[in-house]
Coordinates of C-alpha atoms and ligand atoms in Angstrom, one line a residue:
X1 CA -13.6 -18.0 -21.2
X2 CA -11.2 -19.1 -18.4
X3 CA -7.4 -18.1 -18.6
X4 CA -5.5 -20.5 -20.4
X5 CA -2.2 -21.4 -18.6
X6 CA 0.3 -21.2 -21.9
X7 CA 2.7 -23.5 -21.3
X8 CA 6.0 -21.9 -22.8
X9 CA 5.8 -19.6 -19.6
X10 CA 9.2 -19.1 -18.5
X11 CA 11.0 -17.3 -20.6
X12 CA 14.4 -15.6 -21.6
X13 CA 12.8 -12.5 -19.5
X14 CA 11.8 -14.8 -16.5
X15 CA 13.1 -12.7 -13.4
X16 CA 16.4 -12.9 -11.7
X17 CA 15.4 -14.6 -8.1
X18 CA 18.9 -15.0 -6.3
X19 CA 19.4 -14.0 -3.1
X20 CA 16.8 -14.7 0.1
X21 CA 13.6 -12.6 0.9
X22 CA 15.0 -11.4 4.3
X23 CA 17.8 -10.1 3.0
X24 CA 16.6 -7.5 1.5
X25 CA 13.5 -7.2 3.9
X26 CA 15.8 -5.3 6.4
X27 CA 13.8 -2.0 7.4
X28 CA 13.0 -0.4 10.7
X29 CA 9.5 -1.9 11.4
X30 CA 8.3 -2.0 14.9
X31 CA 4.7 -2.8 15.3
X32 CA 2.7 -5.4 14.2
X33 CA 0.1 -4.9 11.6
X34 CA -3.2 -4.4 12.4
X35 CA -5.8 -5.6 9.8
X36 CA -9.1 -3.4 10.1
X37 CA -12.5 -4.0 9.0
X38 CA -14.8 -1.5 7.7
X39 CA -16.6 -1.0 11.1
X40 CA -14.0 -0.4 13.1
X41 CA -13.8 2.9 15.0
X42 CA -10.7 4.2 13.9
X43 CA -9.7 7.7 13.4
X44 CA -6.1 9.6 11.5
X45 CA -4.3 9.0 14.9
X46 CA -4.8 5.2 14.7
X47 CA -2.0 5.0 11.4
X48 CA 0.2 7.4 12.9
X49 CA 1.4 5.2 16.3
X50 CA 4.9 4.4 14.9
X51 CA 7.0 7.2 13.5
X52 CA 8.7 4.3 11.4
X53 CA 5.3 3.4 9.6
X54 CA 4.5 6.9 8.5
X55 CA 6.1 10.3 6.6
X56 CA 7.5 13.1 8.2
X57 CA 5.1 15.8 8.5
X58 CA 7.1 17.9 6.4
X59 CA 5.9 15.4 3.5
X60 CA 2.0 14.9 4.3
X61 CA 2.7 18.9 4.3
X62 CA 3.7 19.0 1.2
X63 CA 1.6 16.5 -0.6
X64 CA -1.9 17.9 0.8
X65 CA -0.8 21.4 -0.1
X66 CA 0.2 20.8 -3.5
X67 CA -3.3 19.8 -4.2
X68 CA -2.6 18.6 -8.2
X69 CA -1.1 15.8 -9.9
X70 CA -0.2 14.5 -13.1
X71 CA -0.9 10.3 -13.1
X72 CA 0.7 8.5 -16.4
X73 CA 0.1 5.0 -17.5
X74 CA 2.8 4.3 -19.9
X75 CA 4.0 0.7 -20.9
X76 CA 4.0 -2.0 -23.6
X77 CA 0.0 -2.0 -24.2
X78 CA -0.1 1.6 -25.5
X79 CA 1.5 0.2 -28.7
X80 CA -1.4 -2.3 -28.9
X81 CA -3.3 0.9 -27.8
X82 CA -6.6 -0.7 -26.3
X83 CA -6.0 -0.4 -22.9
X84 CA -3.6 -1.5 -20.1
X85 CA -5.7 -4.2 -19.0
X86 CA -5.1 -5.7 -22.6
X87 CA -3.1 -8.5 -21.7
X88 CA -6.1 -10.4 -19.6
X89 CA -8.8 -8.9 -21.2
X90 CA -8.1 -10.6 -24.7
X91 CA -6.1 -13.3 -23.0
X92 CA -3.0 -12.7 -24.2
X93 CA -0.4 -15.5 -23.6
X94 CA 3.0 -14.3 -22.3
X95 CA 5.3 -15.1 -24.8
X96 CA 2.9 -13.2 -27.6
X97 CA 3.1 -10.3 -25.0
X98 CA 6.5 -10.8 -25.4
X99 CA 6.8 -10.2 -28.8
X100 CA 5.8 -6.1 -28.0
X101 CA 9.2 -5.6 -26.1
X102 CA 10.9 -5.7 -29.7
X103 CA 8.6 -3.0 -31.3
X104 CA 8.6 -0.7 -28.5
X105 CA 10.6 2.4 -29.4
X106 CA 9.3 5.7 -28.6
X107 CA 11.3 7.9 -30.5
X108 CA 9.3 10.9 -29.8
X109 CA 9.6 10.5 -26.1
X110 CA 11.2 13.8 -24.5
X111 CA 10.5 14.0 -20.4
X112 CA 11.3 18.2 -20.6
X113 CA 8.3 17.9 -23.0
X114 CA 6.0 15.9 -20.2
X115 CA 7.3 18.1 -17.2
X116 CA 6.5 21.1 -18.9
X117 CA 3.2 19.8 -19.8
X118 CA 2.7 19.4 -16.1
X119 CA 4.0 22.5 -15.3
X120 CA 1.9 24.4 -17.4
X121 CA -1.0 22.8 -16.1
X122 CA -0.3 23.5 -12.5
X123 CA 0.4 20.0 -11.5
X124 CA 2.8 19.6 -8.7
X125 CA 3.9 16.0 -8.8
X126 CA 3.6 13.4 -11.1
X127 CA 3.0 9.7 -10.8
X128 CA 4.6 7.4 -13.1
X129 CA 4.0 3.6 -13.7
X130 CA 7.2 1.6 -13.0
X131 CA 5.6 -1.7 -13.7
X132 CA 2.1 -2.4 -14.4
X133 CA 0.1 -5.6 -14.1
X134 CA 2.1 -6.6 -17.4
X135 CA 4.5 -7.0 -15.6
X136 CA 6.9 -5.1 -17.7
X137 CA 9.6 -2.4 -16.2
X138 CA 9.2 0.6 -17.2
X139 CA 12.5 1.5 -16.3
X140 CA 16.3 0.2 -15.7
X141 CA 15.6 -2.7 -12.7
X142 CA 18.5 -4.7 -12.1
X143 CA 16.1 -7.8 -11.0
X144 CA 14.6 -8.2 -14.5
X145 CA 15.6 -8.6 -18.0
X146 CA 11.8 -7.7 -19.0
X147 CA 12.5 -4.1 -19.1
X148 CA 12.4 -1.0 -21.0
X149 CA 16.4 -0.8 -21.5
X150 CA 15.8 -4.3 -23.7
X151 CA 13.7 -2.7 -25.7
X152 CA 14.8 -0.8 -29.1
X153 CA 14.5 2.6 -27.3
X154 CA 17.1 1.2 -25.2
X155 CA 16.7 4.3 -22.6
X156 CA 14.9 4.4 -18.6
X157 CA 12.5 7.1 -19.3
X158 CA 11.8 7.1 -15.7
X159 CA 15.2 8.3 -15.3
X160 CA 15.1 10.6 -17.7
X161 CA 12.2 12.1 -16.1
X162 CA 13.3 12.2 -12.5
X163 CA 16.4 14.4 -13.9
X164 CA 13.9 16.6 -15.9
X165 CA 11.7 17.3 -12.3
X166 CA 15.5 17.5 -10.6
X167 CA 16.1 20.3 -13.2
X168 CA 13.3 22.3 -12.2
X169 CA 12.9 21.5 -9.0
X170 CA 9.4 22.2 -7.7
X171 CA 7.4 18.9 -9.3
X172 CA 8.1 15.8 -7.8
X173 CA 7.7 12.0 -8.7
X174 CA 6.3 9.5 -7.7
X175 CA 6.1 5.5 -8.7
X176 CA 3.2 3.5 -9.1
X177 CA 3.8 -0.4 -9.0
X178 CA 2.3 -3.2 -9.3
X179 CA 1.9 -5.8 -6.9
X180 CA -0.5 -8.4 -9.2
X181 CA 2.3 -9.0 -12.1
X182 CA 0.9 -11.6 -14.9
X183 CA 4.0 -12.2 -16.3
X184 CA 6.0 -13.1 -13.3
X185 CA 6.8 -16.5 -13.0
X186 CA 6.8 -16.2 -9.0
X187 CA 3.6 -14.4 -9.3
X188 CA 1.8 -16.2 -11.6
X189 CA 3.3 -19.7 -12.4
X190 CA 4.6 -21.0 -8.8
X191 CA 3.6 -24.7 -10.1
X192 CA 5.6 -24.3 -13.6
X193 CA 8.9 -22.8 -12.6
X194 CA 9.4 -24.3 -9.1
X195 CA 9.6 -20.6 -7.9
X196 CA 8.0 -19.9 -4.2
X197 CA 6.1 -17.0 -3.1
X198 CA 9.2 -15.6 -1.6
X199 CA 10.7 -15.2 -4.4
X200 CA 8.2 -12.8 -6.1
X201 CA 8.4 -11.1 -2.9
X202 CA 12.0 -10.3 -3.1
X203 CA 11.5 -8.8 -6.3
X204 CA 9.0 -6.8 -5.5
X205 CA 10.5 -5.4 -2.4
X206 CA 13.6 -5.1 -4.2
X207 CA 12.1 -2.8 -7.1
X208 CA 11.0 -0.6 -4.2
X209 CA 14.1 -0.4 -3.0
X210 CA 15.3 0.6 -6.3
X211 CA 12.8 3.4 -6.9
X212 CA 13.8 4.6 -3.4
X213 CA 17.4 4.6 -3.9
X214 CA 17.9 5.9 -7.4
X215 CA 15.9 8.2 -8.3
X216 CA 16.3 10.9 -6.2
X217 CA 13.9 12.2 -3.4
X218 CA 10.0 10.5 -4.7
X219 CA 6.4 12.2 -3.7
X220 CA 5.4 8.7 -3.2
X221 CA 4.8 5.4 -3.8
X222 CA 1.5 4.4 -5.3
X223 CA 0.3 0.6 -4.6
X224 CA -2.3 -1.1 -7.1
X225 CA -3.5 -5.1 -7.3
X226 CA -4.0 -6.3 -4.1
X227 CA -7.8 -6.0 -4.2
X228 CA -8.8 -8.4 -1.2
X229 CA -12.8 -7.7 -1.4
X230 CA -13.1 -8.5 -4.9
X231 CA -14.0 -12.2 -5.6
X232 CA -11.9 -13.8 -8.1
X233 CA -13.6 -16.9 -10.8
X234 CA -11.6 -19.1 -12.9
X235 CA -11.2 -16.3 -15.9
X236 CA -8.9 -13.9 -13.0
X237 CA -7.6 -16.7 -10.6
X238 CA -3.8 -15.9 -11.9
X239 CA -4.6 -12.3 -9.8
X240 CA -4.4 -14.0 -6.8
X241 CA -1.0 -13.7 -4.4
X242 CA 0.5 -16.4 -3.1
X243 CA 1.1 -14.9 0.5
X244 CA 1.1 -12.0 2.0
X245 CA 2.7 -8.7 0.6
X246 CA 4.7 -7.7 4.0
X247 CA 3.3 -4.1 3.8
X248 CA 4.7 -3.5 7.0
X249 CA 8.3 -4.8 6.0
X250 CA 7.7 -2.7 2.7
X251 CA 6.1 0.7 4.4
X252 CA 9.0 0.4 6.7
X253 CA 11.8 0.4 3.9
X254 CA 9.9 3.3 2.4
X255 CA 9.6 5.6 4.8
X256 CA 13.0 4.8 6.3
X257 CA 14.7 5.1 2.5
X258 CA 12.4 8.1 1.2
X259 CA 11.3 9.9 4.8
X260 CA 9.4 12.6 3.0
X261 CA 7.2 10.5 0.7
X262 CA 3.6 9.3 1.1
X263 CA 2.7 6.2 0.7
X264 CA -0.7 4.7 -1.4
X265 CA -2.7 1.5 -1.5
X266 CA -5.8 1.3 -3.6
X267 CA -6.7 -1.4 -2.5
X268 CA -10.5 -0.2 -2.4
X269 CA -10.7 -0.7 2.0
X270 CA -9.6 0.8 5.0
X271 CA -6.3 1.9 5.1
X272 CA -3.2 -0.7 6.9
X273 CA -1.1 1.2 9.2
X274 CA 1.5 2.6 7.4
X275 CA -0.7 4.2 4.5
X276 CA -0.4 8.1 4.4
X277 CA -3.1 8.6 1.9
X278 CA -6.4 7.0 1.7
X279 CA -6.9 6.7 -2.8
X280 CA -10.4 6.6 -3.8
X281 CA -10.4 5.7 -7.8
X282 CA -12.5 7.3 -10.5
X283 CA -14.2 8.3 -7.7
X284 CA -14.9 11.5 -5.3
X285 CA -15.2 10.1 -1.6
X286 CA -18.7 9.1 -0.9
X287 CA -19.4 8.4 -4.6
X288 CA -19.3 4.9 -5.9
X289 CA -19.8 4.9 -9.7
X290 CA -17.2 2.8 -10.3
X291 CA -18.7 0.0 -8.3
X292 CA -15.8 -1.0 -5.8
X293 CA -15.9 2.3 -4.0
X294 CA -17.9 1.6 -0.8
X295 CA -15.1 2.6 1.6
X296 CA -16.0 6.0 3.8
X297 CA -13.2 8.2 4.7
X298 CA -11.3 7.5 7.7
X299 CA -9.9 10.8 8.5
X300 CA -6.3 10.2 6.5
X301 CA -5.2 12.9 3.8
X302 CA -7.0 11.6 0.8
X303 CA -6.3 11.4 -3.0
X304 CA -8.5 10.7 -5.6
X305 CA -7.4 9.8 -9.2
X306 CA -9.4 9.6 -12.6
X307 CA -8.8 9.0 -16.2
X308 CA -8.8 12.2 -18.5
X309 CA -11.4 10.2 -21.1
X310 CA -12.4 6.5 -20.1
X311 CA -9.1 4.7 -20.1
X312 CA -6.0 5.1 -18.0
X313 CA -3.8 3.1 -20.6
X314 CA -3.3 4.7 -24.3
X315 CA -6.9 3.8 -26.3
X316 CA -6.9 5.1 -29.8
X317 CA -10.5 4.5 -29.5
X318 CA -11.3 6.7 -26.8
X319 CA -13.5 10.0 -28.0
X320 CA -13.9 10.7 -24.7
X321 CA -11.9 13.4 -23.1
X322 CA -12.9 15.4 -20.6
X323 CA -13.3 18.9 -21.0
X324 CA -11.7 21.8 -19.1
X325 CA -14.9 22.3 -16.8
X326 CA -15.6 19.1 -16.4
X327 CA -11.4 18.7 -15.0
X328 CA -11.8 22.3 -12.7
X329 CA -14.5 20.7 -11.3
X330 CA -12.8 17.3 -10.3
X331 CA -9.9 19.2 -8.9
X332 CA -12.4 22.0 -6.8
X333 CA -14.6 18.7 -5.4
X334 CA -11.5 16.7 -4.4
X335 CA -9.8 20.2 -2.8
X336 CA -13.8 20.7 -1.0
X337 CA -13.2 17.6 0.8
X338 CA -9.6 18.0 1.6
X339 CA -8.3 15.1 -1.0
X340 CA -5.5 16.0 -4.1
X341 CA -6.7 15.7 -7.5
X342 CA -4.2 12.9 -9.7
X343 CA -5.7 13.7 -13.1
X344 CA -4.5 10.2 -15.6
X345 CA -3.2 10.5 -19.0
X346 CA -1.9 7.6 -21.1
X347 CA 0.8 8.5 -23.4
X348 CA 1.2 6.9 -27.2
X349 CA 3.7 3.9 -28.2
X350 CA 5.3 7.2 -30.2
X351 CA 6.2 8.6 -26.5
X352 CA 3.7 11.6 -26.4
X353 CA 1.2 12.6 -24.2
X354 CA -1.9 13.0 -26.7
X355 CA -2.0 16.4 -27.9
X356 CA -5.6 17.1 -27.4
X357 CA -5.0 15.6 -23.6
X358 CA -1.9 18.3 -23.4
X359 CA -4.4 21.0 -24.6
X360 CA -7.0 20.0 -21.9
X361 CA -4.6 20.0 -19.1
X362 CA -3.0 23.7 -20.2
X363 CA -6.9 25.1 -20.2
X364 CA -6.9 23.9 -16.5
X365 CA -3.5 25.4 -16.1
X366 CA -4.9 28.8 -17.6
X367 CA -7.9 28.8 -14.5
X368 CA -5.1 28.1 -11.8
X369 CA -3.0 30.9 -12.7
X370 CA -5.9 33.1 -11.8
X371 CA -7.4 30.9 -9.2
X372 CA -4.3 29.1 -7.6
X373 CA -5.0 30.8 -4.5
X374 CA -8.3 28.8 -3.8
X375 CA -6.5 25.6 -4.5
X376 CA -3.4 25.4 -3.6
X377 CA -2.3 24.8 0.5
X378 CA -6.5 24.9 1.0
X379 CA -8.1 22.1 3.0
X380 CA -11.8 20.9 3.6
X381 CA -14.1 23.5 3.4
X382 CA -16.6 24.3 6.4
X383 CA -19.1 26.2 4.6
X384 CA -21.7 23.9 3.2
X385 CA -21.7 22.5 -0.4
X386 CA -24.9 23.5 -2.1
X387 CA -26.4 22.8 -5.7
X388 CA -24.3 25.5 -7.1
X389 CA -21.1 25.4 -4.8
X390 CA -18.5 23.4 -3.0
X391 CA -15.4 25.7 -0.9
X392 CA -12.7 25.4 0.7
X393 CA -10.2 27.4 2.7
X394 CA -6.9 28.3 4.0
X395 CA -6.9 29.8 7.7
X396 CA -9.5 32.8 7.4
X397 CA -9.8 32.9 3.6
X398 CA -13.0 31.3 2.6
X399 CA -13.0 30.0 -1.2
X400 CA -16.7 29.5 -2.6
X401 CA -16.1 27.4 -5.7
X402 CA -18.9 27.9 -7.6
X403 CA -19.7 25.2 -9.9
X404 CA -23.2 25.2 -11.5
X405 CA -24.3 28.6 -11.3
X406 CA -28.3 28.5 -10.8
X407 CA -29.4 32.3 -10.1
X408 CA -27.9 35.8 -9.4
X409 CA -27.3 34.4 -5.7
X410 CA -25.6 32.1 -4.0
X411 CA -27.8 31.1 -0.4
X412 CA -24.7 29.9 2.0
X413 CA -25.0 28.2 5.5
X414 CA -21.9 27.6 7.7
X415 CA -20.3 30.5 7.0
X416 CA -17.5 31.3 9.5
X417 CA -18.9 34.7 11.7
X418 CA -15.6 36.1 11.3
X419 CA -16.1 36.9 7.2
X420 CA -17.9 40.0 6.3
X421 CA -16.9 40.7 2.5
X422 CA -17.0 39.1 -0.6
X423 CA -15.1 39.7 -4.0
X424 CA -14.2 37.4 -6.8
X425 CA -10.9 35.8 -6.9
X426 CA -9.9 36.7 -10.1
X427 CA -10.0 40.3 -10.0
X428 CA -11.0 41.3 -6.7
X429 CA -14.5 42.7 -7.8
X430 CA -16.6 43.4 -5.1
X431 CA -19.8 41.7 -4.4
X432 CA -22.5 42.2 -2.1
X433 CA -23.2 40.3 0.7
X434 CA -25.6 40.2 3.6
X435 CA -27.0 37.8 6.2
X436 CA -30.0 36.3 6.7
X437 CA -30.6 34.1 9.6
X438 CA -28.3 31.1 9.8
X439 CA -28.0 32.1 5.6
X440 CA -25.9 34.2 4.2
X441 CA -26.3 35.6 0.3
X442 CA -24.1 36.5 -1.8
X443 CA -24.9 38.7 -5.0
X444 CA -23.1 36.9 -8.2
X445 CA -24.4 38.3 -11.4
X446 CA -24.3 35.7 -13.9
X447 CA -22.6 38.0 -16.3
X448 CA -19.4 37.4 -13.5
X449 CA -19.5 33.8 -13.8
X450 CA -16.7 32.0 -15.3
X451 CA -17.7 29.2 -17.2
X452 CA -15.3 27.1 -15.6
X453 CA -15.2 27.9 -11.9
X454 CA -16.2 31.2 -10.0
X455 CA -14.1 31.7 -7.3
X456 CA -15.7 33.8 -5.1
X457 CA -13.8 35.0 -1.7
X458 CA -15.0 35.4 1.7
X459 CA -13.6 37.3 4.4
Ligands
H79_501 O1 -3.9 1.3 -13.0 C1 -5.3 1.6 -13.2 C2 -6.1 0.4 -13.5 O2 -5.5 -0.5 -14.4 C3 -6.2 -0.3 -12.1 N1 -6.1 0.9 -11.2 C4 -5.9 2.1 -12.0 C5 -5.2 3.1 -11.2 C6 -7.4 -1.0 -11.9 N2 -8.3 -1.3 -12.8 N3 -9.3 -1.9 -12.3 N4 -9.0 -1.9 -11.0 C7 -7.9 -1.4 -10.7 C8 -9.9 -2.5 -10.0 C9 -10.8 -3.4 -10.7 C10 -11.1 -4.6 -10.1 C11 -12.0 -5.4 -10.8 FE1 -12.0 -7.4 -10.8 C12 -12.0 -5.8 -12.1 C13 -13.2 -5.9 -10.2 C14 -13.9 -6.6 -11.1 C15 -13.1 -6.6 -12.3 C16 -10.3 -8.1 -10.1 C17 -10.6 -8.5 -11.4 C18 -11.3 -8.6 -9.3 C19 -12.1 -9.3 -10.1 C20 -11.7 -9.3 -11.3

């Protein structure tokens, strides 16, 4: 069915759009964008010409060492609780959107609660949606009136959590935003409201600028909707920009405003210069079960995010969470090939993170505890995977993350000369090891195996 235009479009949230584009497009930008294709031979060192365009070192530090992150879809659809897509995929017109900003009211919201639900699961940093393709702020913009503070909770929860990480102080967060926005009347109804493609531009520019300036120092910013290789019918033509974003004008605000944080575009294709992270999405790199993931790697840090069940936004329907092995062994394959783990939940309309999703992420908490060591501040492994394993490593430690178990032995090529033990991570029981040829085996009794992970170290 194609998208009905609704004609009552503009509304009493329409968006503020004073002020000129260039006025607030005042960052540090130096060079001009390249736009790659696919077979271009391009390499880390290509996005990191212009010191302006990328984060300090001290932040891709940080970020690929934490490992572990908390992603949270929260907005107006959980109350309809479907899915965050809701608002096209039942073709909802914007004014009966609307009507969910006067029943939102999340009175059990508490951010100390969600932090400490992060905490206990080992996450590091947490990624918050400040606007979704809805459209609606989820926190106190001054270039909007359709925004969480006009709701009947009346409260920025995204404040409210930044000052929750700020109390504890070693998890950091990080925005997602939008940049397709359904309900934006420079976005998506030029024709009707006489707006120009400037003008959605200044807003969105201008929420960045908010997120950088007032909530303290962010992990990152986390870009979604710009999805250039996907063809657009009539049912999704209202996805489609009217311009260009002016990533470089935008990358250049961020990492001038926020030097430490990265910087994240799913947009599905080789990075832009300017991009810390390459994001692969429900997804491991070199996997494409989701369909749009045909990019390869290009040598940038990389994060991959997924859903804890099926849906990123709150679905009541969903049966489908995860279980504890099945989110070790995410987090262990994304740490094999070097890329951070951002593990999705999608809080109730009530303001909770679904207990049974809470539970889940405190069993993977339980296995870091023990096995932190093999996660955390690791990179790529260099021993081989195998059917049974993946690794990786930090300096001369060797982490065998042993997955599927399939006999008493694990049959390793690649491993470093230099390592001539083995013992399992979790209480340093020894385990016998010898070479053979270009192989070497490793004796792992099944009875050792942890039916989550087996860390096994090499040295
Ligand atoms: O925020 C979460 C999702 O809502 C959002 N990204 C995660 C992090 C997301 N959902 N889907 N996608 C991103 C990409 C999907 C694109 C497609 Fe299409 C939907 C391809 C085909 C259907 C866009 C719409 C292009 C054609 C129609």
């Amino acid at each position: 069915m194609p998208a009905a235009v609704p004609q009552n479009t503009i509304c009493k949230f329409g968006a503020s759009t004073s002020g000129r584009t260039s006025a607030i497009l005042n960052s540090s930008f130096r060079q001009p964008p390249t736009h790659l294709d696919d077979n271009q031979d391009i390499n880390a060192e290509h996005f990191r010409k212009d010191l302006s365009m990328q984060a300090s070192e001290r932040g891709l530090k940080w970020f690929q060492d934490v490992r572990f992150g908390m992603f949270i879809h929260w907005g107006l659809y959980a109350i309809l609780g479907i899915e965050e897509w809701v608002m096209h995929t039942r073709r909802i017109p914007v004014p009966e959107y609307e009507m969910l900003v006067g029943q939102f009211n999340p009175t059990k919201f508490n951010a100390d609660e969600w932090v400490s639900i992060a905490a206990d699961a080992g996450q590091k940093y947490m990624v918050i949606t400040s606007r979704h393709h809805d459209g609606f702020s989820m926190y106190d913009t001054a270039l909007s009136e359709y925004k969480v503070t006009n709701t009947p909770f009346g409260r920025d929860p995204i404040r409210e959590l930044a000052d929750a990480v700020a109390r504890r102080g070693d998890i950091k967060l990080g925005f997602y935003s939008s940049l397709l926005d359904w309900h934006h009347p420079a976005y998506r109804f030029r024709q009707e409201s006489g707006l120009a493609w400037s003008d959605y531009l200044e807003f969105l520019h201008g929420q960045v600028r908010e997120l950088c300036t007032n909530y303290g120092e962010i992990a990152c910013m986390w870009f979604d909707g710009d999805w250039p290789h996907h063809k657009l019918d009539e049912s999704n033509m209202h996805f489609l920009p009217g311009g260009s974003f002016e990533y470089e004008q935008l990358y250049g605000m961020i990492h001038t405003l926020q030097p430490d944080a990265v910087v994240i575009n799913n947009r599905h294709e080789a990075p832009l210069p300017g991009e810390d992270i390459q994001g692969f999405e429900q997804d491991l790199p070199g996997m494409n079960t989701a369909g749009f993931n045909t990019t390869q790697s290009y040598g940038l840090p990389v994060e991959v995010c997924t859903t804890i069940n099926d849906h990123w936004g709150y679905s009541s329907a969903d049966r489908n969470t995860k279980l504890p092995r099945r989110l070790v062994e995410l987090l262990a394959r994304s740490a094999s090939v070097g890329a951070n783990y951002l593990l999705n939940v999608g809080p109730t309309a009530e303001g909770q993170i679904v207990p049974l999703h809470a539970a889940r992420l405190r069993s993977v908490g339980a296995w870091l505890r023990v096995n932190g060591e093999s996660i955390y501040g690791t990179r790529a492994g260099v021993i081989a995977p195998t059917a049974a394993s993946v690794s990786t490593h930090a300096g001369s430690m060797h982490y065998v993350h042993v997955l599927n178990p399939i006999s008493d032995e694990l049959v390793l090529t690649g491993v470093p000369e230099t390592v001539s033990s083995a013992r399992l991570l979790r209480d340093d029981t020894p385990l016998e090891l010898y070479r053979r040829g270009a192989e070497t085996v490793v004796a792992l009794p099944f009875e050792l195996c942890d039916p989550l992970d087996t860390v096994v170290v090499l040295a």
